[in-house]
Amino acid sequence: MPEPDYCAVFRCLSRNWVLSALFFLVVIPVFSQVTVSFPTSRIVFQRSNTNTASFVVVGTYKQEIPDRVEVALEPVSAGQGTAIDWQLIEQKPAGGLFSGTISATGGWYKLKVRLIRNGQISESTEVDRVGIGEVFVVAGQSNARGIQNYGAPPAYEDRVSCFNYLNARFEPNEFPEPSFSHLNSDSYIAPYGYSAWSWGALGDLLVARLNVPVLFYNAALEGTTSRAWRESTNGLAQNPYVGGVYMNQLPYSQMRVALRQFASLTGIRAILWHQGESDTQFELPESEIVSNLQQVIGQSRNDAGHNISWVLSRVSYNANTKTAVINAQNKVVSSIPNVFNGPYTDEIQIPRPDGVHIQGSGLVTLAQAWNNSLTSDFFNNSNPRGALPLPTVKAGCAEDGQIKLIAQGGYAETQWNIGGNEKAVTVGSGKYRIKVKDVSGNFLYSPSIEIGESNFQELPRPSPPIVTANSATTFCQGANVELVTQAASAYQWSNGAASRSITTSESNNYTVRVRDENGCWSLPSEAVSTVVNPVPVAPTIIAKGPLAFCADKTLTLEVEGGNIALTTNTLEWIGGQKTSTIVVKESGDYAVRASNQYNCFSPYSKAVSVTVYPLPPAPTVIPTGLVRFCENEAMTLNSNSLQTNIWSNGETSQQLLVRQSGHYTVRALDGWGCMSLPSAETVVEVSPIPKQPVIEKTSNFIMQAQGDYLPNIQFRWNFEGEQKITMDNFLKGPKTGNYNVTAFYFLESTKMCSSLPSLDYNFVLDLSGNGLNVYPNPSLDGVFSIESYDDIKNARLQVLSEEGRLVYDNQIPDFINSQLVKLPRLAPGAYVLRIGSSSHSVITKKLWVLPY
């Protein structure tokens, strides 16, 4: 009989097989804004015994977060399933990722996905050929694995799928993520199926009978005994063909990974077992075969974590048959629950061209035999396992420039492709997926997720914040403005600050992002522009004099280059003046600043400290005597100031001896050299002493004190022990004797200024002529001076001619001194003068008028 193709097991294949595409093949146009990552085209999910299955739909979208994602199922052709109308799978999915579960009955479907925004369909896509039907894992040896170029027929029915991949290096732990295709005659059936063999034809028969799609995996390995399968369940198996051991824990390692990876993804109806030829060749005892198969079946169920159904073909033909092998297989079917009879194949295509392998039309016969074994009773009573829940990933917010990916569901183990076994990881741009395991070791991969800028934009961000300023955003250099936004969990300003508010003193554009309680960052706020205007240079002050001075003086402060500064800036002193110079009168620190066209003020100049010493209090002058006194006398003015006293006449003593009339003031001079205001003016009047009179007799009865006297002068006449005071400067001598006279006047009631007494004058009283005296007499012009010794009140003065004719008549109120009488033009001759009054007797005197 022909030897098995050991070389295919133990040497590297001469061809480098290009591994299939990633698990999650995008099946929509490249420019679409929504894609479906899972399920992929031609996948088949194992249905339950009630003809239903649920599977996860996973995809991505771009643009803004949709209101909801809906899916529908539509049979590819009429009668190939039951349509499912649009139904919600997720509301408001975040981060560009969506996922949800849909349930349907057996069929071959077009999966449709659409995104709803604002009540309208915004994007949609489709995945063609998604199946709910039957899934089988084939195991055994070469008549299960298949051989190329042995006339294997393809599946003619569109609904028969496989994963067209060959594990040529017999990797024992993990296969590539499957991508599914139609089962053609030369297709590989992952992980180790070498051709369509009889499985394409079986698929056609099952599809035609069950009206559901069929998916095959193949873990068979040629030239393997049941002993090798059993030994490899927990170690390395002996290879009876070439000696030594099988590599990588073959052959069972291929079944274990297929169950844990493929069957986890799609579910499984049963393992289709075709093996026995090698048991015949090496004459394994019946009991051992039973034990071997029991252990392999048990191990498969342990590894899958499920009571997987098995269908055992009865096969022993290897150039001849062996009853012990068939008996052992029958005993296993009858002794282990949920193990079903498969076809009896020892009678198919006998004799066989190479002694072992079925070929050509025999493969169709083999397919029919399998179809006949998979009865309705089998489908009703076998224990299918549905697809395990596919791990899905939700996107959440993380720190700036990153996204949090969160694996959904509870699993015994998780492992991200970037390392880490937590359910959530924080990532930036890149491709990510998570591998999960259940307690039995079944594992699944999430769909690959490509994170880019669009995902960051599709997070459920809070609204962009609003920035407010607590003062004007245009300000002068040296000032600042506080920018504040609303309360949030965290803040990120464009300048790197992380507080709710920032204070800036620079020109810039500022934005802020805020993070909500879910960790999502908003888009940046509208920019707030701050403008910092320049400030002028601080001016310099020039003092035009000493900085310390007395209060009766001033100081001019001037801005250096002030006239030039005023053409470009405005000056402002601390006191508010806006000129380039100010006059300072008070103590203080004086500074000036400049402002420009932006109303920005420079710093104040260096302060000029001015000290203004107060003036001493004005002294009070206290006279020690009368301030009005006579010539040749003196008095003292006293100042009450104990400081240096400076009198108005230049004297510097505290007391001033005054001998002259004047307006006297005094000022105090302190230690700072400051002089007080003048005291109140003290007027000193020094009255002159009247000139010493000279007595001169001016008429027969009258003496006169000669001298130039003021009107207020009085005269005190002393004669013969008597005294008489006159207001006029003349005196009618009352008697003959020596007379002297003193001129005086009163400064006040008790104070007078007196002249020296005149020299004595000897006066002789002459009362002849009735006490009336006329002179000149005679008179050339009719003018006479008339005096009377007696003082006559209301005197009547008359002049009569010798004939008694009245030629002159005059009334004199007080006839005291000489009275000048000018007579009208009279003829020369003698005339009579009469003087009298009501109180005085008439006195007469003869007058003579000389011719002209």
Coordinates of N, CA and C in Angstrom, one line a residue, residues 554-755:
T554 N 9.7 128.4 47.5 CA 9.2 127.3 46.6 C 10.4 126.6 45.9
L555 N 10.1 125.5 45.3 CA 11.1 124.7 44.5 C 10.4 124.3 43.2
T556 N 11.1 124.5 42.1 CA 10.6 124.1 40.8 C 11.2 122.7 40.5
L557 N 10.4 121.7 40.2 CA 10.8 120.4 39.7 C 10.5 120.3 38.3
E558 N 11.4 119.8 37.5 CA 11.3 119.8 36.1 C 11.6 118.4 35.5
V559 N 10.8 117.9 34.6 CA 11.1 116.7 33.9 C 12.2 116.9 32.9
E560 N 13.2 116.1 33.0 CA 14.3 116.2 32.0 C 13.8 115.9 30.6
G561 N 14.1 116.8 29.7 CA 13.5 116.7 28.4 C 12.0 116.8 28.4
G562 N 11.4 117.5 29.3 CA 10.0 117.5 29.5 C 9.3 118.0 28.2
N563 N 9.8 119.0 27.6 CA 9.1 119.6 26.4 C 9.0 118.6 25.3
I564 N 10.1 117.8 25.2 CA 10.1 116.7 24.1 C 9.2 115.6 24.5
A565 N 9.2 115.3 25.8 CA 8.3 114.2 26.3 C 6.8 114.5 26.0
L566 N 6.5 115.8 26.2 CA 5.1 116.2 26.0 C 4.6 116.0 24.6
T567 N 5.5 115.9 23.6 CA 5.1 115.8 22.2 C 4.7 114.3 21.9
T568 N 5.2 113.4 22.7 CA 4.9 111.9 22.5 C 4.2 111.3 23.6
N569 N 4.3 111.8 24.8 CA 3.7 111.3 25.9 C 3.0 112.3 26.7
T570 N 2.2 111.9 27.7 CA 1.5 112.8 28.6 C 2.2 112.6 30.0
L571 N 2.5 113.7 30.6 CA 3.2 113.6 31.9 C 2.1 113.7 33.0
E572 N 2.3 113.0 34.1 CA 1.4 113.1 35.2 C 2.1 113.0 36.5
W573 N 2.1 114.0 37.3 CA 2.7 114.0 38.6 C 1.8 113.3 39.6
I574 N 2.4 112.9 40.8 CA 1.6 112.3 41.8 C 0.4 113.2 42.2
G575 N 0.7 114.5 42.2 CA -0.4 115.4 42.6 C -1.4 115.6 41.6
G576 N -1.3 115.1 40.4 CA -2.2 115.2 39.3 C -1.9 116.3 38.3
Q577 N -0.8 117.0 38.5 CA -0.4 118.0 37.5 C 0.1 117.3 36.2
K578 N -0.2 118.0 35.1 CA 0.1 117.3 33.8 C 1.1 118.2 33.0
T579 N 1.9 119.0 33.7 CA 2.9 119.8 33.0 C 4.3 119.2 33.2
S580 N 5.2 119.8 32.5 CA 6.6 119.3 32.6 C 7.3 119.9 33.8
T581 N 6.8 121.0 34.4 CA 7.3 121.5 35.6 C 6.2 121.8 36.6
I582 N 6.6 121.6 37.9 CA 5.7 122.0 38.9 C 6.4 122.8 40.0
V583 N 5.7 123.6 40.7 CA 6.2 124.4 41.8 C 5.8 123.8 43.1
V584 N 6.8 123.4 43.9 CA 6.5 122.7 45.1 C 6.6 123.6 46.3
K585 N 5.6 123.5 47.1 CA 5.5 124.3 48.3 C 5.3 123.5 49.6
E586 N 5.2 122.2 49.5 CA 5.0 121.4 50.6 C 5.9 120.2 50.7
S587 N 6.2 119.7 51.9 CA 7.0 118.5 52.0 C 6.4 117.3 51.4
G588 N 7.2 116.4 50.9 CA 6.6 115.2 50.3 C 7.6 114.6 49.3
D589 N 7.2 113.4 48.9 CA 7.9 112.7 47.8 C 7.2 113.0 46.5
Y590 N 8.0 113.5 45.6 CA 7.4 113.9 44.3 C 8.0 113.0 43.2
A591 N 7.0 112.5 42.4 CA 7.4 111.6 41.3 C 6.5 111.9 40.1
V592 N 6.9 111.5 39.0 CA 6.1 111.8 37.8 C 6.2 110.6 36.9
R593 N 5.2 110.3 36.2 CA 5.2 109.2 35.2 C 4.7 109.7 33.8
A594 N 4.9 109.0 32.8 CA 4.5 109.3 31.5 C 3.5 108.3 31.0
S595 N 2.5 108.8 30.2 CA 1.6 107.9 29.5 C 1.7 108.1 28.0
N596 N 1.4 107.0 27.3 CA 1.5 107.1 25.8 C 0.2 107.0 25.2
Q597 N 0.2 106.8 23.9 CA -1.1 106.8 23.1 C -2.0 105.7 23.5
Y598 N -1.4 104.6 24.2 CA -2.2 103.5 24.6 C -2.8 103.7 26.0
N599 N -2.5 104.9 26.5 CA -2.9 105.2 27.9 C -2.2 104.3 28.9
C600 N -1.0 103.9 28.5 CA -0.1 103.1 29.4 C 0.9 104.0 30.1
F601 N 1.0 103.8 31.4 CA 1.8 104.6 32.2 C 3.1 104.0 32.5
S602 N 4.2 104.8 32.4 CA 5.5 104.3 32.8 C 5.5 104.1 34.3
P603 N 6.5 103.5 34.8 CA 6.7 103.5 36.3 C 7.0 105.0 36.7
Y604 N 6.7 105.3 37.9 CA 7.0 106.6 38.4 C 8.5 106.8 38.4
S605 N 8.9 108.0 38.2 CA 10.3 108.3 38.3 C 10.8 108.1 39.7
K606 N 12.1 108.1 39.8 CA 12.7 108.1 41.1 C 12.2 109.3 41.9
A607 N 11.6 109.0 43.1 CA 11.0 110.1 43.8 C 12.0 111.1 44.3
V608 N 11.6 112.3 44.3 CA 12.4 113.4 44.8 C 11.8 113.8 46.2
S609 N 12.5 113.6 47.2 CA 12.0 113.9 48.5 C 12.3 115.4 48.9
V610 N 11.2 116.1 49.1 CA 11.3 117.5 49.4 C 10.9 117.7 50.8
T611 N 11.7 118.6 51.5 CA 11.4 118.9 52.9 C 11.1 120.4 53.0
V612 N 9.9 120.8 53.4 CA 9.6 122.2 53.6 C 9.5 122.5 55.0
Y613 N 10.4 123.3 55.5 CA 10.4 123.6 57.0 C 9.3 124.6 57.3
P614 N 8.5 124.4 58.3 CA 7.5 125.4 58.6 C 8.1 126.7 59.1
L615 N 7.5 127.8 58.9 CA 8.0 129.1 59.4 C 7.7 129.1 60.9
P616 N 8.6 129.7 61.6 CA 8.3 129.9 63.0 C 7.0 130.7 63.2
P617 N 6.4 130.6 64.3 CA 5.2 131.4 64.6 C 5.6 132.9 64.6
A618 N 4.7 133.7 64.0 CA 5.0 135.2 64.1 C 5.0 135.6 65.5
P619 N 6.0 136.3 65.9 CA 6.1 136.8 67.3 C 5.0 137.8 67.6
T620 N 4.9 138.0 68.9 CA 4.0 139.1 69.4 C 4.9 140.2 70.0
V621 N 4.6 141.4 69.7 CA 5.4 142.5 70.2 C 4.6 143.1 71.4
I622 N 5.3 143.2 72.5 CA 4.8 143.8 73.7 C 5.5 145.1 74.0
P623 N 4.8 146.2 73.9 CA 5.5 147.5 74.3 C 5.6 147.6 75.8
T624 N 6.7 148.1 76.3 CA 6.9 148.3 77.7 C 6.6 149.8 78.1
G625 N 6.0 150.5 77.2 CA 5.6 151.9 77.5 C 4.7 152.4 76.4
L626 N 4.4 153.7 76.5 CA 3.5 154.3 75.5 C 4.2 154.2 74.2
V627 N 3.4 153.9 73.2 CA 4.0 153.9 71.8 C 4.0 155.2 71.2
R628 N 3.4 156.2 71.9 CA 3.4 157.6 71.4 C 4.1 158.4 72.5
F629 N 5.2 159.1 72.2 CA 5.9 159.8 73.2 C 6.6 161.0 72.6
C630 N 7.2 161.7 73.4 CA 7.7 163.0 72.9 C 9.2 162.8 72.5
E631 N 9.5 163.7 71.6 CA 10.9 163.7 71.1 C 11.9 163.8 72.3
N632 N 13.0 163.0 72.0 CA 14.1 162.9 73.0 C 13.7 161.9 74.1
E633 N 12.6 161.3 74.0 CA 12.3 160.2 75.0 C 12.5 158.9 74.2
A634 N 12.3 157.7 74.9 CA 12.4 156.4 74.3 C 11.5 155.4 75.0
M635 N 11.2 154.3 74.3 CA 10.5 153.2 74.9 C 11.0 151.9 74.3
T636 N 10.6 150.8 74.9 CA 11.1 149.4 74.5 C 10.0 148.6 74.0
L637 N 10.3 147.9 72.9 CA 9.4 146.9 72.3 C 10.0 145.5 72.6
N638 N 9.2 144.6 73.2 CA 9.7 143.2 73.5 C 9.0 142.2 72.6
S639 N 9.8 141.2 72.1 CA 9.3 140.1 71.3 C 9.1 138.9 72.2
N640 N 8.0 138.2 72.0 CA 7.8 137.0 72.9 C 8.5 135.7 72.3
S641 N 9.2 135.8 71.2 CA 9.9 134.7 70.6 C 11.2 134.5 71.2
L642 N 11.5 133.3 71.6 CA 12.8 132.9 72.1 C 13.9 132.6 71.1
Q643 N 13.4 132.6 69.8 CA 14.4 132.4 68.7 C 15.0 133.7 68.3
T644 N 15.8 133.6 67.3 CA 16.5 134.9 66.9 C 15.4 135.8 66.4
N645 N 15.4 137.1 66.8 CA 14.4 138.1 66.4 C 15.1 139.1 65.5
I646 N 14.4 139.3 64.4 CA 14.9 140.3 63.4 C 13.8 141.3 63.3
W647 N 14.2 142.6 63.8 CA 13.2 143.7 63.7 C 13.2 144.3 62.4
S648 N 12.2 145.0 62.1 CA 12.0 145.7 60.8 C 13.1 146.7 60.5
N649 N 13.7 147.2 61.6 CA 14.8 148.2 61.4 C 16.2 147.5 61.3
G650 N 16.1 146.1 61.3 CA 17.4 145.4 61.2 C 18.0 144.9 62.5
E651 N 17.5 145.4 63.6 CA 18.0 145.0 64.9 C 17.7 143.5 65.1
T652 N 18.5 142.8 65.9 CA 18.3 141.4 66.1 C 18.2 141.0 67.6
S653 N 17.9 141.9 68.4 CA 17.7 141.6 69.8 C 16.3 141.2 70.1
Q654 N 16.1 140.6 71.3 CA 14.7 140.3 71.7 C 13.9 141.6 72.1
Q655 N 14.7 142.6 72.6 CA 14.1 143.9 73.0 C 14.7 145.0 72.0
L656 N 13.8 145.9 71.7 CA 14.2 147.0 70.8 C 13.9 148.3 71.5
L657 N 14.9 149.1 71.7 CA 14.8 150.4 72.2 C 14.4 151.4 71.1
V658 N 13.3 152.0 71.2 CA 12.7 152.8 70.1 C 12.8 154.3 70.5
R659 N 13.4 155.1 69.6 CA 13.5 156.5 69.8 C 12.8 157.3 68.6
Q660 N 12.5 156.6 67.6 CA 12.0 157.3 66.4 C 10.6 156.7 66.1
S661 N 9.8 157.6 65.5 CA 8.5 157.2 65.0 C 8.7 156.1 63.9
G662 N 7.8 155.2 63.8 CA 7.8 154.2 62.8 C 6.8 153.1 63.0
H663 N 6.7 152.2 62.0 CA 5.9 151.0 62.0 C 6.8 149.9 62.3
Y664 N 6.8 149.3 63.5 CA 7.8 148.3 63.9 C 7.1 146.9 63.9
T665 N 7.8 146.0 63.2 CA 7.5 144.6 63.3 C 8.7 143.8 63.6
V666 N 8.5 142.5 64.0 CA 9.6 141.6 64.3 C 9.3 140.3 63.7
R667 N 10.3 139.6 63.2 CA 10.2 138.2 62.7 C 11.2 137.3 63.4
A668 N 10.7 136.0 63.6 CA 11.5 135.1 64.3 C 12.3 134.2 63.3
L669 N 13.6 134.0 63.5 CA 14.4 133.2 62.7 C 14.8 131.9 63.4
D670 N 14.4 130.7 62.8 CA 14.7 129.4 63.5 C 16.1 128.8 63.1
G671 N 16.3 127.6 63.6 CA 17.6 127.0 63.3 C 17.8 126.5 61.9
W672 N 16.6 126.4 61.1 CA 16.7 126.0 59.7 C 16.9 127.2 58.8
G673 N 17.0 128.4 59.5 CA 17.1 129.6 58.7 C 15.8 130.1 58.2
C674 N 14.7 129.6 58.7 CA 13.3 130.0 58.3 C 12.9 131.2 59.1
M675 N 12.4 132.2 58.5 CA 11.9 133.4 59.1 C 10.4 133.4 59.1
S676 N 9.9 133.8 60.3 CA 8.4 133.8 60.4 C 7.8 135.0 59.6
L677 N 6.5 135.0 59.6 CA 5.9 136.2 59.1 C 6.1 137.3 60.1
P678 N 5.9 138.5 59.6 CA 6.1 139.6 60.6 C 5.0 139.6 61.6
S679 N 5.4 140.1 62.8 CA 4.4 140.3 63.8 C 3.4 141.3 63.4
A680 N 2.4 141.5 64.2 CA 1.5 142.6 64.0 C 2.3 143.9 64.1
E681 N 1.9 144.8 63.3 CA 2.7 146.1 63.2 C 2.4 146.9 64.5
T682 N 3.4 147.3 65.0 CA 3.3 148.3 66.2 C 3.8 149.6 65.7
V683 N 2.8 150.6 65.8 CA 3.1 151.9 65.3 C 3.6 152.8 66.5
V684 N 4.8 153.2 66.3 CA 5.4 154.1 67.3 C 5.4 155.5 66.8
E685 N 4.9 156.4 67.5 CA 4.8 157.8 67.1 C 5.6 158.7 68.1
V686 N 6.7 159.3 67.6 CA 7.5 160.2 68.4 C 7.1 161.6 68.1
S687 N 6.5 162.2 69.0 CA 5.9 163.6 68.7 C 7.0 164.6 68.9
P688 N 7.1 165.6 68.0 CA 8.1 166.6 68.2 C 7.8 167.6 69.3
I689 N 8.9 168.1 69.9 CA 8.7 169.1 71.0 C 8.6 170.5 70.3
P690 N 7.5 171.2 70.7 CA 7.4 172.5 70.1 C 8.6 173.4 70.3
K691 N 8.8 174.2 69.3 CA 10.0 175.1 69.3 C 9.8 176.1 70.5
Q692 N 10.9 176.4 71.1 CA 10.9 177.4 72.2 C 10.4 178.7 71.7
P693 N 9.3 179.2 72.3 CA 8.7 180.4 71.9 C 9.5 181.6 72.2
V694 N 9.3 182.7 71.5 CA 9.9 184.0 71.7 C 8.7 185.0 71.9
I695 N 8.6 185.7 73.0 CA 7.5 186.6 73.2 C 7.8 187.9 72.5
E696 N 6.8 188.3 71.8 CA 6.8 189.6 71.1 C 5.5 190.3 71.4
K697 N 5.6 191.6 71.7 CA 4.4 192.4 71.9 C 3.9 192.8 70.6
T698 N 2.7 192.5 70.3 CA 2.2 192.8 68.9 C 1.2 194.0 68.9
S699 N 0.8 194.3 70.1 CA -0.1 195.5 70.2 C 0.0 196.0 71.6
N700 N -0.8 197.0 71.9 CA -0.7 197.6 73.2 C -1.0 196.7 74.3
F701 N -2.0 195.8 74.0 CA -2.4 194.9 75.1 C -1.9 193.4 74.9
I702 N -1.4 193.1 73.7 CA -1.2 191.6 73.4 C 0.2 191.3 73.2
M703 N 0.6 190.1 73.8 CA 1.9 189.5 73.6 C 1.7 188.3 72.7
Q704 N 2.6 188.0 71.8 CA 2.5 186.9 70.9 C 3.7 186.0 71.0
A705 N 3.4 184.6 71.1 CA 4.5 183.6 71.1 C 4.9 183.3 69.7
Q706 N 6.0 183.9 69.3 CA 6.4 183.7 67.9 C 6.9 182.3 67.6
G707 N 6.6 181.7 66.5 CA 7.0 180.3 66.1 C 6.0 179.7 65.2
D708 N 6.5 178.7 64.5 CA 5.6 177.9 63.6 C 5.1 176.7 64.3
Y709 N 3.8 176.8 64.7 CA 3.2 175.8 65.5 C 2.0 175.1 64.8
L710 N 1.8 173.9 65.2 CA 0.7 173.1 64.7 C -0.6 173.6 65.4
P711 N -1.7 173.3 64.8 CA -3.0 173.9 65.3 C -3.3 173.4 66.7
N712 N -2.8 172.2 67.1 CA -3.2 171.6 68.4 C -2.3 172.1 69.5
I713 N -1.4 173.1 69.2 CA -0.5 173.6 70.2 C -1.2 174.5 71.2
Q714 N -1.0 174.3 72.4 CA -1.5 175.2 73.5 C -0.3 176.0 74.1
F715 N -0.6 177.0 74.7 CA 0.4 177.9 75.3 C 0.1 178.1 76.8
R716 N 1.2 177.9 77.5 CA 1.0 178.1 79.0 C 1.9 179.4 79.4
W717 N 1.2 180.4 79.8 CA 1.8 181.7 80.1 C 2.0 181.8 81.6
N718 N 3.2 182.1 82.0 CA 3.5 182.2 83.4 C 3.9 183.7 83.6
F719 N 3.3 184.3 84.7 CA 3.6 185.7 85.0 C 3.3 185.9 86.4
E720 N 4.2 186.4 87.0 CA 4.1 186.9 88.4 C 3.4 185.9 89.3
G721 N 3.8 184.7 89.2 CA 3.2 183.7 90.0 C 1.9 183.1 89.5
E722 N 1.5 183.6 88.4 CA 0.2 183.2 87.8 C 0.5 182.4 86.6
Q723 N -0.5 181.8 86.1 CA -0.4 180.9 84.9 C -1.7 181.0 84.1
K724 N -1.6 181.1 82.8 CA -2.8 181.1 82.0 C -2.4 180.3 80.7
I725 N -3.4 179.5 80.3 CA -3.2 178.7 79.1 C -4.1 179.2 78.1
T726 N -3.6 179.4 76.9 CA -4.3 179.9 75.7 C -4.3 178.9 74.6
M727 N -5.3 178.9 73.8 CA -5.3 178.0 72.6 C -4.6 178.7 71.5
D728 N -4.5 180.0 71.6 CA -3.8 180.8 70.5 C -2.5 181.2 71.1
N729 N -1.7 181.7 70.2 CA -0.3 182.0 70.5 C -0.2 183.4 71.0
F730 N -1.3 184.0 71.4 CA -1.2 185.4 72.0 C -1.9 185.4 73.3
L731 N -1.6 186.5 74.0 CA -2.1 186.7 75.3 C -2.3 188.2 75.6
K732 N -3.5 188.6 76.1 CA -3.6 190.0 76.6 C -3.1 190.0 78.0
G733 N -2.0 190.7 78.1 CA -1.4 190.7 79.5 C -2.3 191.3 80.5
P734 N -2.6 190.5 81.5 CA -3.5 191.0 82.4 C -2.9 192.0 83.4
K735 N -1.6 192.0 83.4 CA -0.9 193.0 84.4 C 0.5 193.2 83.9
T736 N 1.0 194.2 84.4 CA 2.4 194.5 84.1 C 3.3 193.5 84.9
G737 N 4.3 192.9 84.2 CA 5.2 192.0 84.8 C 6.0 191.3 83.9
N738 N 6.8 190.3 84.4 CA 7.6 189.4 83.6 C 6.8 188.2 83.1
Y739 N 6.8 188.0 81.8 CA 6.1 186.9 81.3 C 7.0 185.9 80.6
N740 N 6.7 184.6 80.7 CA 7.3 183.6 79.8 C 6.2 182.6 79.3
V741 N 6.5 182.0 78.3 CA 5.4 181.1 77.7 C 6.1 179.8 77.3
T742 N 5.3 178.7 77.4 CA 5.7 177.4 77.0 C 4.7 176.8 76.0
A743 N 5.1 176.4 74.9 CA 4.2 175.7 73.9 C 4.1 174.2 74.2
F744 N 2.9 173.7 74.2 CA 2.8 172.2 74.5 C 1.5 171.7 73.8
Y745 N 1.5 170.4 73.8 CA 0.3 169.7 73.3 C 0.2 168.4 74.0
F746 N -1.0 167.8 74.0 CA -1.3 166.6 74.8 C -1.2 165.4 73.8
L747 N -0.4 164.4 74.2 CA -0.4 163.1 73.5 C -1.6 162.3 73.9
E748 N -1.9 162.4 75.2 CA -3.0 161.7 75.7 C -3.4 162.6 77.0
S749 N -4.3 162.1 77.7 CA -4.8 163.0 78.8 C -3.8 163.2 79.8
T750 N -2.8 162.3 80.0 CA -1.8 162.5 81.0 C -0.4 162.7 80.4
K751 N -0.4 162.8 79.2 CA 1.0 162.9 78.6 C 0.9 164.1 77.6
M752 N 1.9 165.0 77.7 CA 2.0 166.1 76.8 C 3.5 166.3 76.5
C753 N 3.7 167.0 75.3 CA 5.1 167.4 74.9 C 5.2 168.9 75.0
S754 N 6.2 169.4 75.7 CA 6.3 170.8 76.0 C 7.6 171.3 75.4
S755 N 7.5 172.6 75.0 CA 8.8 173.2 74.6 C 9.5 173.8 75.8

